[in-house]
XYZ file of N, CA, C and O in Angstrom:
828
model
N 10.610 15.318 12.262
C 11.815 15.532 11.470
C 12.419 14.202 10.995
O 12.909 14.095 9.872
N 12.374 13.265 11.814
C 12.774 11.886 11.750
C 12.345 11.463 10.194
O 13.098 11.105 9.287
N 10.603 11.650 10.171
C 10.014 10.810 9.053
C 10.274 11.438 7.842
O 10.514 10.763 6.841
N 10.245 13.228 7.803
C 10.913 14.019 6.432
C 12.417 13.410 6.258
O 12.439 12.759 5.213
N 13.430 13.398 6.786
C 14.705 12.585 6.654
C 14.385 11.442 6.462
O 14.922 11.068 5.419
N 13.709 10.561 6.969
C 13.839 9.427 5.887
C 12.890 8.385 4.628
O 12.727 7.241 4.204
N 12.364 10.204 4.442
C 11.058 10.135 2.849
C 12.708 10.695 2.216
O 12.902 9.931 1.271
N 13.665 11.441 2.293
C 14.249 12.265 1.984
C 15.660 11.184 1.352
O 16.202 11.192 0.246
N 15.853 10.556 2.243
C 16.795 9.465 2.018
C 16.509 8.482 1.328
O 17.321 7.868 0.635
N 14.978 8.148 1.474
C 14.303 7.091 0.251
C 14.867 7.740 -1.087
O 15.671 7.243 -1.875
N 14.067 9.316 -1.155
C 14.565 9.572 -2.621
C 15.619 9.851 -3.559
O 15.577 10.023 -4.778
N 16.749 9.861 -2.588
C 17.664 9.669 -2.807
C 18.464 8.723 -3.427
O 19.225 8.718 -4.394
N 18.113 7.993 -2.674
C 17.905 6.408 -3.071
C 17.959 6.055 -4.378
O 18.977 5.743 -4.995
N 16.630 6.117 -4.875
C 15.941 5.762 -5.529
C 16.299 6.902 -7.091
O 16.051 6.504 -8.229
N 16.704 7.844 -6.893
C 16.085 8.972 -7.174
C 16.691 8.519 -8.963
O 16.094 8.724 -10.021
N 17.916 7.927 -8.766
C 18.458 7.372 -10.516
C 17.623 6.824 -10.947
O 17.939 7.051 -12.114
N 16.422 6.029 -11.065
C 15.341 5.234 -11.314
C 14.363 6.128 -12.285
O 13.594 5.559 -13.061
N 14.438 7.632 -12.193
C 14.010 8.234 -13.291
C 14.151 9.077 -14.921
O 13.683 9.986 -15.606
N 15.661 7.458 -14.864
C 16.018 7.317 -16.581
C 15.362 6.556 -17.080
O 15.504 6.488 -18.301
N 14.293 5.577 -16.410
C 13.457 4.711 -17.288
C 11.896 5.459 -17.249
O 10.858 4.905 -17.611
N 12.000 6.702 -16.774
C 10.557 7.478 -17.125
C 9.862 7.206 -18.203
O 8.641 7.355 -18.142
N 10.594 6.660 -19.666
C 10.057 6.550 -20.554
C 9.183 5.535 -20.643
O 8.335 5.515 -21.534
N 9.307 4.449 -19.606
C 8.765 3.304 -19.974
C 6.722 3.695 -19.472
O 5.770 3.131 -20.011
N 6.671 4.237 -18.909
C 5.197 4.922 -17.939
C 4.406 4.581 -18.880
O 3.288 4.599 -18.364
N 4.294 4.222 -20.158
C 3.357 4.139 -20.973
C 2.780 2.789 -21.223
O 1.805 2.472 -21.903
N 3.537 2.126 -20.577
C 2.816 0.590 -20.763
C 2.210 0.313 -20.021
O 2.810 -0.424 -19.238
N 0.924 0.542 -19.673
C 0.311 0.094 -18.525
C -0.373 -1.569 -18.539
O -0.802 -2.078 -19.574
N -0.374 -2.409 -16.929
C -1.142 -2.707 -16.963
C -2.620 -3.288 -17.645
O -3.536 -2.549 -17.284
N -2.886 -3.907 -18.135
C -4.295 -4.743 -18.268
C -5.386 -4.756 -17.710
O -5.899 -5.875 -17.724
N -6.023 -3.915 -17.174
C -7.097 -4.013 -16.399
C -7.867 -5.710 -16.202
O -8.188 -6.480 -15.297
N -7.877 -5.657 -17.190
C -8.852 -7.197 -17.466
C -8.134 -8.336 -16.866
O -8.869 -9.147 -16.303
N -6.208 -8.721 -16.846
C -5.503 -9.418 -16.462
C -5.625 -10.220 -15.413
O -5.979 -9.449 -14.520
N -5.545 -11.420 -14.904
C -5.306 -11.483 -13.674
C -3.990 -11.647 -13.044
O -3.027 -12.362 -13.318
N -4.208 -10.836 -12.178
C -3.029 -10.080 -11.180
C -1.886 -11.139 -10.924
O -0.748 -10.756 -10.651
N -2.215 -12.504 -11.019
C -1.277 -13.698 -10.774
C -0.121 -13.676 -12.011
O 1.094 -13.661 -11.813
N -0.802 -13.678 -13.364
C 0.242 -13.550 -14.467
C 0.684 -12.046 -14.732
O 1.499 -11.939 -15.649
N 0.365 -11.044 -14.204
C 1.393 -9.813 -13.756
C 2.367 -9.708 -12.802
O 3.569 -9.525 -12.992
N 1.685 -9.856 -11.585
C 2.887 -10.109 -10.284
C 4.487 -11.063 -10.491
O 4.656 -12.188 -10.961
N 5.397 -10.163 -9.978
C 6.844 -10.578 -9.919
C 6.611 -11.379 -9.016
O 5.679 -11.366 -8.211
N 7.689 -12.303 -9.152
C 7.944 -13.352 -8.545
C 8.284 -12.808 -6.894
O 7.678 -13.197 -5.896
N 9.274 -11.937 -6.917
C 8.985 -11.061 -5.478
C 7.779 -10.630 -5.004
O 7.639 -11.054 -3.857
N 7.025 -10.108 -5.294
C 5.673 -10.005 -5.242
C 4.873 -11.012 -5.178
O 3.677 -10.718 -5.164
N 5.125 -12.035 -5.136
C 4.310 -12.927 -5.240
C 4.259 -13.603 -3.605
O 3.295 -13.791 -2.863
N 6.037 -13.927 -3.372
C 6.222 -14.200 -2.450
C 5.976 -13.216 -0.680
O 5.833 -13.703 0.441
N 6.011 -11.923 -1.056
C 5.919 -11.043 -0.236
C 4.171 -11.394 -0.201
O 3.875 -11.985 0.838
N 3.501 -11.252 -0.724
C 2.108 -11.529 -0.231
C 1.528 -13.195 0.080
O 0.635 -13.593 0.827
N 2.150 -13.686 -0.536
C 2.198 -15.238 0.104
C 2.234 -15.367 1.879
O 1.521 -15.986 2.669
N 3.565 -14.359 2.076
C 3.686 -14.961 3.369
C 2.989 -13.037 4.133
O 3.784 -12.345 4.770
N 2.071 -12.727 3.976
C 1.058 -11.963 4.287
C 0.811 -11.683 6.058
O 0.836 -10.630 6.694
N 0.526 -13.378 6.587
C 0.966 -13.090 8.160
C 2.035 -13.406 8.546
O 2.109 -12.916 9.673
N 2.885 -13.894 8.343
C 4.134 -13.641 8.916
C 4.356 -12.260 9.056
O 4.775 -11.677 10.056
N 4.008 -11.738 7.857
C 4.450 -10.142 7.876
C 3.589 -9.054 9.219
O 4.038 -8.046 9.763
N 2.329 -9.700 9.416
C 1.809 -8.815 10.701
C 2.691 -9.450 11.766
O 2.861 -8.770 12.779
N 3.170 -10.417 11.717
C 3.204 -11.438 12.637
C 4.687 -10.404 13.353
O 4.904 -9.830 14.420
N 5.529 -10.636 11.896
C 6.760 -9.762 12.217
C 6.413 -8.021 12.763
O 6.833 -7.822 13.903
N 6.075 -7.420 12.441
C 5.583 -5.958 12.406
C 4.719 -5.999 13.648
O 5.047 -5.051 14.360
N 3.917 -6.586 14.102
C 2.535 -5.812 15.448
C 3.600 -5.704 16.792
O 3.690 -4.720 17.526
N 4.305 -6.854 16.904
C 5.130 -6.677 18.228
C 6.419 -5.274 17.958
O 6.269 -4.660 19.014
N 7.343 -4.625 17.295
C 7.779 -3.562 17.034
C 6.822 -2.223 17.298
O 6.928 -1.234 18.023
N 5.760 -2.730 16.268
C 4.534 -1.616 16.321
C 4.118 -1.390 17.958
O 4.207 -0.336 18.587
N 3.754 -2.382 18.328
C 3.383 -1.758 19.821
C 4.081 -1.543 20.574
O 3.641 -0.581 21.203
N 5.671 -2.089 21.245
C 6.794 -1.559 21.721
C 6.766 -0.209 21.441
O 7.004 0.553 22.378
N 6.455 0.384 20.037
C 6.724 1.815 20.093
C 5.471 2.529 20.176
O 5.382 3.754 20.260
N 4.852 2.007 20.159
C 3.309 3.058 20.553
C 2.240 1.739 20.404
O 1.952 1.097 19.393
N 1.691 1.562 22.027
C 0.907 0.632 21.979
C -0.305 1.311 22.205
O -1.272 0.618 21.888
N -0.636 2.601 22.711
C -1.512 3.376 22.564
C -1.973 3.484 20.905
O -3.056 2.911 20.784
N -1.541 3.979 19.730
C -1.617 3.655 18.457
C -2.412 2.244 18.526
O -3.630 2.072 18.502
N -1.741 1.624 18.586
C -2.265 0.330 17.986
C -3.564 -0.211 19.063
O -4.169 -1.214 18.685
N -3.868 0.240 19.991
C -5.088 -0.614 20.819
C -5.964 0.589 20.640
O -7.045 0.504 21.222
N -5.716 1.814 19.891
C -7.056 2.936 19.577
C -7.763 2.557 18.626
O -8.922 2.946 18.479
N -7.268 1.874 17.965
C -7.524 1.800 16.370
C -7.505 -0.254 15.979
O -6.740 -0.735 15.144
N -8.524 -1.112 16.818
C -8.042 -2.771 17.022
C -8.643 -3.072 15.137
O -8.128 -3.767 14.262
N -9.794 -2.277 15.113
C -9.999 -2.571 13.394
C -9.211 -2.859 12.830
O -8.978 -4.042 12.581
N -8.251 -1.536 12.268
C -7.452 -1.083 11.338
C -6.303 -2.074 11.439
O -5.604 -2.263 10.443
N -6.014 -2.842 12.794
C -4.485 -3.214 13.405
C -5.046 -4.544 13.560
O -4.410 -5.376 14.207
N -6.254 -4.861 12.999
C -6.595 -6.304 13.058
C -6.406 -7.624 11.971
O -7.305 -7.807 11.150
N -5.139 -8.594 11.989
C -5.355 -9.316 11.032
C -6.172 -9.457 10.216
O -6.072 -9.245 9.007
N -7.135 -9.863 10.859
C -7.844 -11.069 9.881
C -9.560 -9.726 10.252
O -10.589 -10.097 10.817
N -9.393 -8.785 9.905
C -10.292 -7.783 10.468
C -10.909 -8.162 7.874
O -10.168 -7.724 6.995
N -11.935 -8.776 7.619
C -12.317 -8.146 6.552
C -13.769 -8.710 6.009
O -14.220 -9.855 5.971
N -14.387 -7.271 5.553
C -15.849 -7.604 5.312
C -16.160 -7.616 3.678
O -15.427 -7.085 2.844
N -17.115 -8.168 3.452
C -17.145 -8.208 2.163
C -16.911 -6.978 1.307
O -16.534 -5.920 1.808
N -17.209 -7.175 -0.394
C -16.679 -6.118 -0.877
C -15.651 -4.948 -1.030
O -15.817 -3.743 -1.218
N -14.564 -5.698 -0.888
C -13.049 -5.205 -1.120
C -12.898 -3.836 -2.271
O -12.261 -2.790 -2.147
N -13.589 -4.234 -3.182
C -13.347 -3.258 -4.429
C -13.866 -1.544 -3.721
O -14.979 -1.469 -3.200
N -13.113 -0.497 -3.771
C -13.527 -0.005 -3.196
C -14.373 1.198 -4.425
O -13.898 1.346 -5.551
N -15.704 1.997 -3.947
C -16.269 2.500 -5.371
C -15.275 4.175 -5.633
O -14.590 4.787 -4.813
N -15.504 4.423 -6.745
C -14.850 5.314 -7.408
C -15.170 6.818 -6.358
O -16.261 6.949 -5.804
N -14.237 7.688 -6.236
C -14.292 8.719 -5.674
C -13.159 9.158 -5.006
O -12.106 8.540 -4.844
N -13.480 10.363 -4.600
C -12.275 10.754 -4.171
C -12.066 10.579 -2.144
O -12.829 10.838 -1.213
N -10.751 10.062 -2.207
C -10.322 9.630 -0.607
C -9.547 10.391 0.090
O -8.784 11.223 -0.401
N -9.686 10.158 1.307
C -8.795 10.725 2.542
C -7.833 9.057 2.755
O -8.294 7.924 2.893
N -6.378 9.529 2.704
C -5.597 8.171 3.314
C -4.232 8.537 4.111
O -3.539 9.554 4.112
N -4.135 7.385 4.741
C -2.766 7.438 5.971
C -2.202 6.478 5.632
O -2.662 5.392 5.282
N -0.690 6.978 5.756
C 0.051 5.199 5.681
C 0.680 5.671 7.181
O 0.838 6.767 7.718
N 0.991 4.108 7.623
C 0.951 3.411 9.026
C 2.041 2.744 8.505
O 1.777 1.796 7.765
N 3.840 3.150 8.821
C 4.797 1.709 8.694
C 5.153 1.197 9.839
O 5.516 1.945 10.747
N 5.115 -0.083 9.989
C 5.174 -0.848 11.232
C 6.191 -1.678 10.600
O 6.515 -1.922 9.438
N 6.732 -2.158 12.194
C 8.297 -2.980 12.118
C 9.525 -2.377 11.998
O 9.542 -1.382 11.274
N 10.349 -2.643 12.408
C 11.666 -1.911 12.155
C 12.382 -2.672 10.465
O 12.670 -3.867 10.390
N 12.524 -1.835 9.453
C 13.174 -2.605 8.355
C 13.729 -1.718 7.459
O 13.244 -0.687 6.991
N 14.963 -2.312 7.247
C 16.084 -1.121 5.984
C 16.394 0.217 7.056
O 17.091 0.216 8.071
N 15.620 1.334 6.445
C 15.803 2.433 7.013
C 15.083 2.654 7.948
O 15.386 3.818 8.213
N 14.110 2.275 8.855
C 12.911 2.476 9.663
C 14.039 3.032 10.926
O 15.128 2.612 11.318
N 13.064 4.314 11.355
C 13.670 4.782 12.477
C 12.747 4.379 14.118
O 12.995 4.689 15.283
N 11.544 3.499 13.434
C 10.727 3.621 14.529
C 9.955 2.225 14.160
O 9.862 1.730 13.037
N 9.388 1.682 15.466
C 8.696 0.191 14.949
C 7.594 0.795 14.768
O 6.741 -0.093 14.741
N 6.959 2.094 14.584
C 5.399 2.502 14.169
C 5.753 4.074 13.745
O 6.381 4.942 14.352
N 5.150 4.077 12.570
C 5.606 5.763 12.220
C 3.800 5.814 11.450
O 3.505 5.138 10.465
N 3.043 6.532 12.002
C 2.094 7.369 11.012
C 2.532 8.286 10.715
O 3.395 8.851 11.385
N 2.100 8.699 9.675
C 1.810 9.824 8.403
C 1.068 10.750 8.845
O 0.689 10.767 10.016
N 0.798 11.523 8.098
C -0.518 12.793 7.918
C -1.492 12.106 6.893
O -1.254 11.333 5.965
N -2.368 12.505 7.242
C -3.716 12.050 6.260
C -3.191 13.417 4.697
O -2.768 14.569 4.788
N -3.492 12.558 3.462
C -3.404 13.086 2.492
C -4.326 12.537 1.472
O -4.969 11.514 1.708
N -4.427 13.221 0.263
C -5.641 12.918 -0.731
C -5.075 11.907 -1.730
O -4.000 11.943 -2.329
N -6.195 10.863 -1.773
C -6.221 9.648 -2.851
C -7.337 10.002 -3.875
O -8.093 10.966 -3.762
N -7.342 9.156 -4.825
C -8.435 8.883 -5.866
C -8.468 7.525 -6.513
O -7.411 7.055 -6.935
N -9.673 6.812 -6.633
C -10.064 5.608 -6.767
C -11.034 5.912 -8.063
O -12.078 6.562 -8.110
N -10.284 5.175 -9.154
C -10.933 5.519 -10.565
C -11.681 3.746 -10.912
O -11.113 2.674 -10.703
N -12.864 3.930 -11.395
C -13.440 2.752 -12.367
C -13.038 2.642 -13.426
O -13.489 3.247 -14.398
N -11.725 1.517 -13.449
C -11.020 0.682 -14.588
C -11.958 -0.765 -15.352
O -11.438 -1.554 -16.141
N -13.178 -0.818 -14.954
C -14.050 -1.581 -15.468
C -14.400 -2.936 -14.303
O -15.253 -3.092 -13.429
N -13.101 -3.885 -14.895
C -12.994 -4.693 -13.707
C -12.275 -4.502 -12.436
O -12.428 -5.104 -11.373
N -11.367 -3.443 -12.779
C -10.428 -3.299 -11.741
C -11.075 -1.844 -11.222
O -12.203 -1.378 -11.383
N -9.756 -1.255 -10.451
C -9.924 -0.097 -9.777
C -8.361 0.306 -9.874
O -7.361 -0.303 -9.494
N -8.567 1.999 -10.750
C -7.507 2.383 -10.021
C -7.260 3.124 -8.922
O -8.226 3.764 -8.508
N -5.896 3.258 -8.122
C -5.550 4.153 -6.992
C -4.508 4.939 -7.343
O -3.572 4.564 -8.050
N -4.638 6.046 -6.861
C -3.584 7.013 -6.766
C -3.211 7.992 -5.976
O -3.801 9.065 -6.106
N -2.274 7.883 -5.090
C -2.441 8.907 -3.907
C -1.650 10.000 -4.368
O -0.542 9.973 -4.904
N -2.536 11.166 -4.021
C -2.106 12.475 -4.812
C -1.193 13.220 -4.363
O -0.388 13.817 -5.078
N -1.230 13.260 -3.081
C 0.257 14.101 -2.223
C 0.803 13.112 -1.662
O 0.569 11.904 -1.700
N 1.784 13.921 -0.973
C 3.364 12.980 0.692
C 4.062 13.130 -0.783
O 3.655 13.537 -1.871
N 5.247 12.633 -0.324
C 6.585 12.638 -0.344
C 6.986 11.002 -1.331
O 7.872 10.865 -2.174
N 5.926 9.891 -0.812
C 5.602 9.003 -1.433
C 4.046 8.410 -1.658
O 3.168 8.004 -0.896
N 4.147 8.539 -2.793
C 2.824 7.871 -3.373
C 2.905 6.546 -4.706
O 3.364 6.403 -5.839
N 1.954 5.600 -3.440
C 1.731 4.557 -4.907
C 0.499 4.939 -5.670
O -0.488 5.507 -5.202
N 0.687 4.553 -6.908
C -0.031 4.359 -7.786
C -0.288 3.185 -8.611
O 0.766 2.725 -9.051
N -1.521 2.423 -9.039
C -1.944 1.430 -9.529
C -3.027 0.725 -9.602
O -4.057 1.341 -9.331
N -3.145 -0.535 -9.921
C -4.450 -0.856 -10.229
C -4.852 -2.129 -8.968
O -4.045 -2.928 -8.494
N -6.084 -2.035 -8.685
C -6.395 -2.987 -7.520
C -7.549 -4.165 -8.460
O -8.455 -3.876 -9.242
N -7.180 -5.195 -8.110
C -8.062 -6.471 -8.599
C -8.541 -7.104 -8.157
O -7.915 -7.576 -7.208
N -9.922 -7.670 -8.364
C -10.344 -7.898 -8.010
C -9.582 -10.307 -7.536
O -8.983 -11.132 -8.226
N -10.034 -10.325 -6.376
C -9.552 -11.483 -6.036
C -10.404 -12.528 -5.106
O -10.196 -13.680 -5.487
N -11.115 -12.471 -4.229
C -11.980 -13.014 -3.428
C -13.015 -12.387 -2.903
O -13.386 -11.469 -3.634
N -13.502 -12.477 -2.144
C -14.870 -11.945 -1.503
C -14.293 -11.392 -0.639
O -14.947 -10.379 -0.391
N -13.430 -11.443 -0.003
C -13.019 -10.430 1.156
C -11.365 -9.977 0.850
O -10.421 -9.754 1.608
N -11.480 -9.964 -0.285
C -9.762 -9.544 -0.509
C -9.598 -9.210 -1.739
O -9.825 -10.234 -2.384
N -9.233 -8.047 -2.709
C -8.503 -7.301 -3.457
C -6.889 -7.356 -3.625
O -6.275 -7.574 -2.581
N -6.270 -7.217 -4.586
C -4.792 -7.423 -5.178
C -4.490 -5.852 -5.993
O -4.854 -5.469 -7.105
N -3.866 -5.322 -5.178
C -2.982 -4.119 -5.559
C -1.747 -4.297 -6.188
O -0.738 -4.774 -5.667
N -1.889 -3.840 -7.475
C -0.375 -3.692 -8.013
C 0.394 -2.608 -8.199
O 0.555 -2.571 -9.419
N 1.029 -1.602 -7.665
C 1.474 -0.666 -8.196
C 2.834 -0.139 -8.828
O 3.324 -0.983 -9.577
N 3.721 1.266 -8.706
C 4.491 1.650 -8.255
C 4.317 2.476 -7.428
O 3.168 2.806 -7.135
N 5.771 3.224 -6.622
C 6.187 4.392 -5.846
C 6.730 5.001 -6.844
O 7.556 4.583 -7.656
N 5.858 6.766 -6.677
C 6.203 7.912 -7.258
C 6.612 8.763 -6.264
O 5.819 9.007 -5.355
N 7.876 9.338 -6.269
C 8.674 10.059 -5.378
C 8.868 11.797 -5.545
O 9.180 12.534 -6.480
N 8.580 11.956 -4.409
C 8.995 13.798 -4.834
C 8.192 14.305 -5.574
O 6.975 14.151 -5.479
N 8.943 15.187 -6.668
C 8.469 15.974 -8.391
C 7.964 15.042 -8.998
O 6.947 15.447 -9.562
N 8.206 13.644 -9.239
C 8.201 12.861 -10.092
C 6.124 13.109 -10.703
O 5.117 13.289 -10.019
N 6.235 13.037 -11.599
C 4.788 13.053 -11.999
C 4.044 11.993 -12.578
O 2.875 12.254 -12.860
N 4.584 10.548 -12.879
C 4.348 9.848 -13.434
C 5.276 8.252 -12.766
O 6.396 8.098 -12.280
N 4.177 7.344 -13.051
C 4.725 5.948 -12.114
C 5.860 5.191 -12.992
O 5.959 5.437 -14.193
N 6.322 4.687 -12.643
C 6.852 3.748 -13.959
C 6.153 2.304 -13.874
O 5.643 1.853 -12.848
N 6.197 1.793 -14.845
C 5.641 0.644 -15.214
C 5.903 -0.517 -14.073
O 6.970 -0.875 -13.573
N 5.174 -0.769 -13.944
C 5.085 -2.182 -12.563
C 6.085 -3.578 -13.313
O 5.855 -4.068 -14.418
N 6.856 -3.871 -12.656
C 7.785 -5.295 -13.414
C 9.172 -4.502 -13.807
O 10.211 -5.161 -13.856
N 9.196 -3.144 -14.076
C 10.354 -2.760 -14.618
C 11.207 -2.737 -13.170
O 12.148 -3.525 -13.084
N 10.949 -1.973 -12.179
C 12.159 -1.359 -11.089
C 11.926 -2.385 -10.107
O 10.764 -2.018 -9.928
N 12.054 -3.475 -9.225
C 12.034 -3.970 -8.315
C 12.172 -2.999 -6.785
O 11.708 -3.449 -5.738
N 12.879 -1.612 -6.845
C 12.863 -1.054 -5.511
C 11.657 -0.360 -5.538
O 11.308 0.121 -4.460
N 10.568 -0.101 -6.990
C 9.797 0.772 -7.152
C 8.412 -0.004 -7.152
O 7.348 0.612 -7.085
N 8.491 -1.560 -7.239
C 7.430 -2.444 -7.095
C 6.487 -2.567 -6.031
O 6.742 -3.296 -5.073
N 5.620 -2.046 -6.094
C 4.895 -2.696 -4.903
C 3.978 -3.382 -5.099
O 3.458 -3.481 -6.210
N 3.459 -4.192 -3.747
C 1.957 -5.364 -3.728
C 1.335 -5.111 -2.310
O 2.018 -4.717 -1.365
N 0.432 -5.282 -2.258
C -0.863 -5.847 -1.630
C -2.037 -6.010 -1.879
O -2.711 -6.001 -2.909
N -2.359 -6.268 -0.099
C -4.184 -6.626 -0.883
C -4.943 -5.409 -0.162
O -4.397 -4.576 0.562
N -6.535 -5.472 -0.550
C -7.136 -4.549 0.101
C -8.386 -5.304 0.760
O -8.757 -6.425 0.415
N -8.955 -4.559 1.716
C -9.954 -5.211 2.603
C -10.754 -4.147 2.964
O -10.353 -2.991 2.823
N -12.189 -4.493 3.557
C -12.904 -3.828 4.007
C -13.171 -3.651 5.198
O -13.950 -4.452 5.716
N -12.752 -2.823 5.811
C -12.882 -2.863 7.484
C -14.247 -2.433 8.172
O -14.664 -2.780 9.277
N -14.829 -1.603 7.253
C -15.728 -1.145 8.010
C -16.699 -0.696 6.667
O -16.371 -0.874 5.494
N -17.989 -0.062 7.141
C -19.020 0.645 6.189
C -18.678 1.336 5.387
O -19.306 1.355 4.329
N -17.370 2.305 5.606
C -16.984 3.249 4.910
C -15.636 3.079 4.874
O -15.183 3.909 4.085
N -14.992 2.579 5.225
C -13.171 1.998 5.351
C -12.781 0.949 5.215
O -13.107 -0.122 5.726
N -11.828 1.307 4.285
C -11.022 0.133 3.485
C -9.317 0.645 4.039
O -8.786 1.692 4.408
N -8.927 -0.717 3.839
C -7.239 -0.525 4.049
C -6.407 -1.100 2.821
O -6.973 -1.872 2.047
N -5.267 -0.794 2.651
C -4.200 -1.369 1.842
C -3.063 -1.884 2.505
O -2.141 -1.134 2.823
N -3.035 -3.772 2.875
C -1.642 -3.633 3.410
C -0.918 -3.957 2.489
O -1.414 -4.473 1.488
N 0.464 -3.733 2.597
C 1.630 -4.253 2.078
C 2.578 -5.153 2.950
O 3.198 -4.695 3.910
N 2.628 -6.079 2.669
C 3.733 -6.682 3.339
C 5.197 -6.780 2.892
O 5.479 -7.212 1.775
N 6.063 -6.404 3.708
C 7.567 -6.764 2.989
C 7.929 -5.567 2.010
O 8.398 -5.841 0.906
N 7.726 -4.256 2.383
C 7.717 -3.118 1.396
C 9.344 -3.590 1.284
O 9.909 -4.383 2.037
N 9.970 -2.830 0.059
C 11.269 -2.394 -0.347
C 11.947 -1.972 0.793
O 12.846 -2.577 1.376
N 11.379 -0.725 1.115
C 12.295 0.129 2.142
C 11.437 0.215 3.504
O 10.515 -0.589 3.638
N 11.687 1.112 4.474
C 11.652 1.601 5.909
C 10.447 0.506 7.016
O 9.936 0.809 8.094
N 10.315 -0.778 6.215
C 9.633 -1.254 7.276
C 9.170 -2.250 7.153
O 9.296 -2.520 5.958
N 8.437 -3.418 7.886
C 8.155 -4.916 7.588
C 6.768 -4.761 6.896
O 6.711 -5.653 6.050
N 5.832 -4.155 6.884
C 4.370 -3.918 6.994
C 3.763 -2.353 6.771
O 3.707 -1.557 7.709
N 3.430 -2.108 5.753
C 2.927 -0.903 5.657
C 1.078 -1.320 5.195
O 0.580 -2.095 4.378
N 0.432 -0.218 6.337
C -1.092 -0.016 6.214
C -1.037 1.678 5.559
O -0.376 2.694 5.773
N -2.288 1.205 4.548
C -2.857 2.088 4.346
C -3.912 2.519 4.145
O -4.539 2.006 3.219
N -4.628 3.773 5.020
C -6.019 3.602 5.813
C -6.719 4.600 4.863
O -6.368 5.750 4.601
N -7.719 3.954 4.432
C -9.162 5.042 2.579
C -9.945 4.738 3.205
O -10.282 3.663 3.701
N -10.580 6.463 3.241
C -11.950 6.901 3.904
C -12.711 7.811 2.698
O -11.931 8.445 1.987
N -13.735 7.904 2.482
C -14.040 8.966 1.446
C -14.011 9.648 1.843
O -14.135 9.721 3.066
N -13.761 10.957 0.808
C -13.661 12.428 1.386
C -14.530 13.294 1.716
O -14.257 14.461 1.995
N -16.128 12.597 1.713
C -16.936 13.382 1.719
C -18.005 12.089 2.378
O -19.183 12.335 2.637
């Protein structure tokens, strides 16, 4: 009940943010690199990348250290194997917010597993998580050998459509993506907007 109250209070929040619906049509560059897109907030929130586990793992395990020592992959810094880009298809994903921040009722809150999709944008990749209460949407870029650059927004509720990345600052998000395993990839975020220091998010294919 905790985590529906405060997806519920996010959108609330937020919820005036869909008088600039109109703008949804400017997307992104696929071809771009992600450095001359990214806000200057964004820039800095992934800059300081471990600080942000750094801040978030000790909260996270205070509240469920069982969570976090089941799963040392997923909850592992510096856990990444080559080939970040993840291939087109359809996903199973979890978000994981760790740290206590803004609204966070808990230093570790998982989710329910819900459905993503990972489209071939040529050079890039897009993501889009299709259900919850919150879903980002956007394009992932390519950046190093063991690391990917997510740009998106948060689409809330009804809402059916993202707004343009650079326009809303509470609706901005960043990270990177990594490869944890043969078949699993993660998305962290560091320094989200709202409910927490560190948000993971765990893509498995669906099949």
């Amino acid at each position: 009940m905790k985590q529906i109250a405060a997806a519920a209070a996010l959108a609330v929040t937020l919820g005036g943010c869909s008088v600039y619906r109109d703008a949804t049509s400017a997307r992104i560059d696929t071809t771009a690199n992600w450095r001359t897109v990214a806000t200057d907030r964004g820039r800095d929130s992934l800059r300081n990348w471990r600080q942000a586990w750094d801040d978030a793992l000790p909260g996270a395990r205070a509240a469920n250290a069982t969570a976090i020592d089941a799963d040392p992959l997923l909850f592992d810094p510096d856990r990444a194997l080559p080939d970040p880009l993840l291939p087109a298809g359809k996903y199973r994903c979890r978000t994981y917010k760790m740290g206590k921040g803004g609204t966070a009722v808990s230093g570790f809150i998982p989710y329910p597993w819900q459905e993503c999709t990972i489209t071939d944008e040529g050079e890039a990749r897009g993501l889009s998580k299709l259900t919850g209460s919150q879903r980002p949407a956007g394009l992932i870029f390519p950046d190093t050998a063991a690391r990917a650059i997510f740009l998106g927004t948060l689409i809330l509720g009804d809402e059916s459509a993202p707004l343009r990345y650079g326009l809303d600052p509470d609706r901005d998000m960043i990270g990177y993506v990594e490869h944890i395993e043969p078949r699993r990839w993660r998305l962290v975020m560091p320094y989200p907007r709202f409910e927490s220091t560190l948000d993971v998010i765990e893509l498995v294919p669906a099949s």
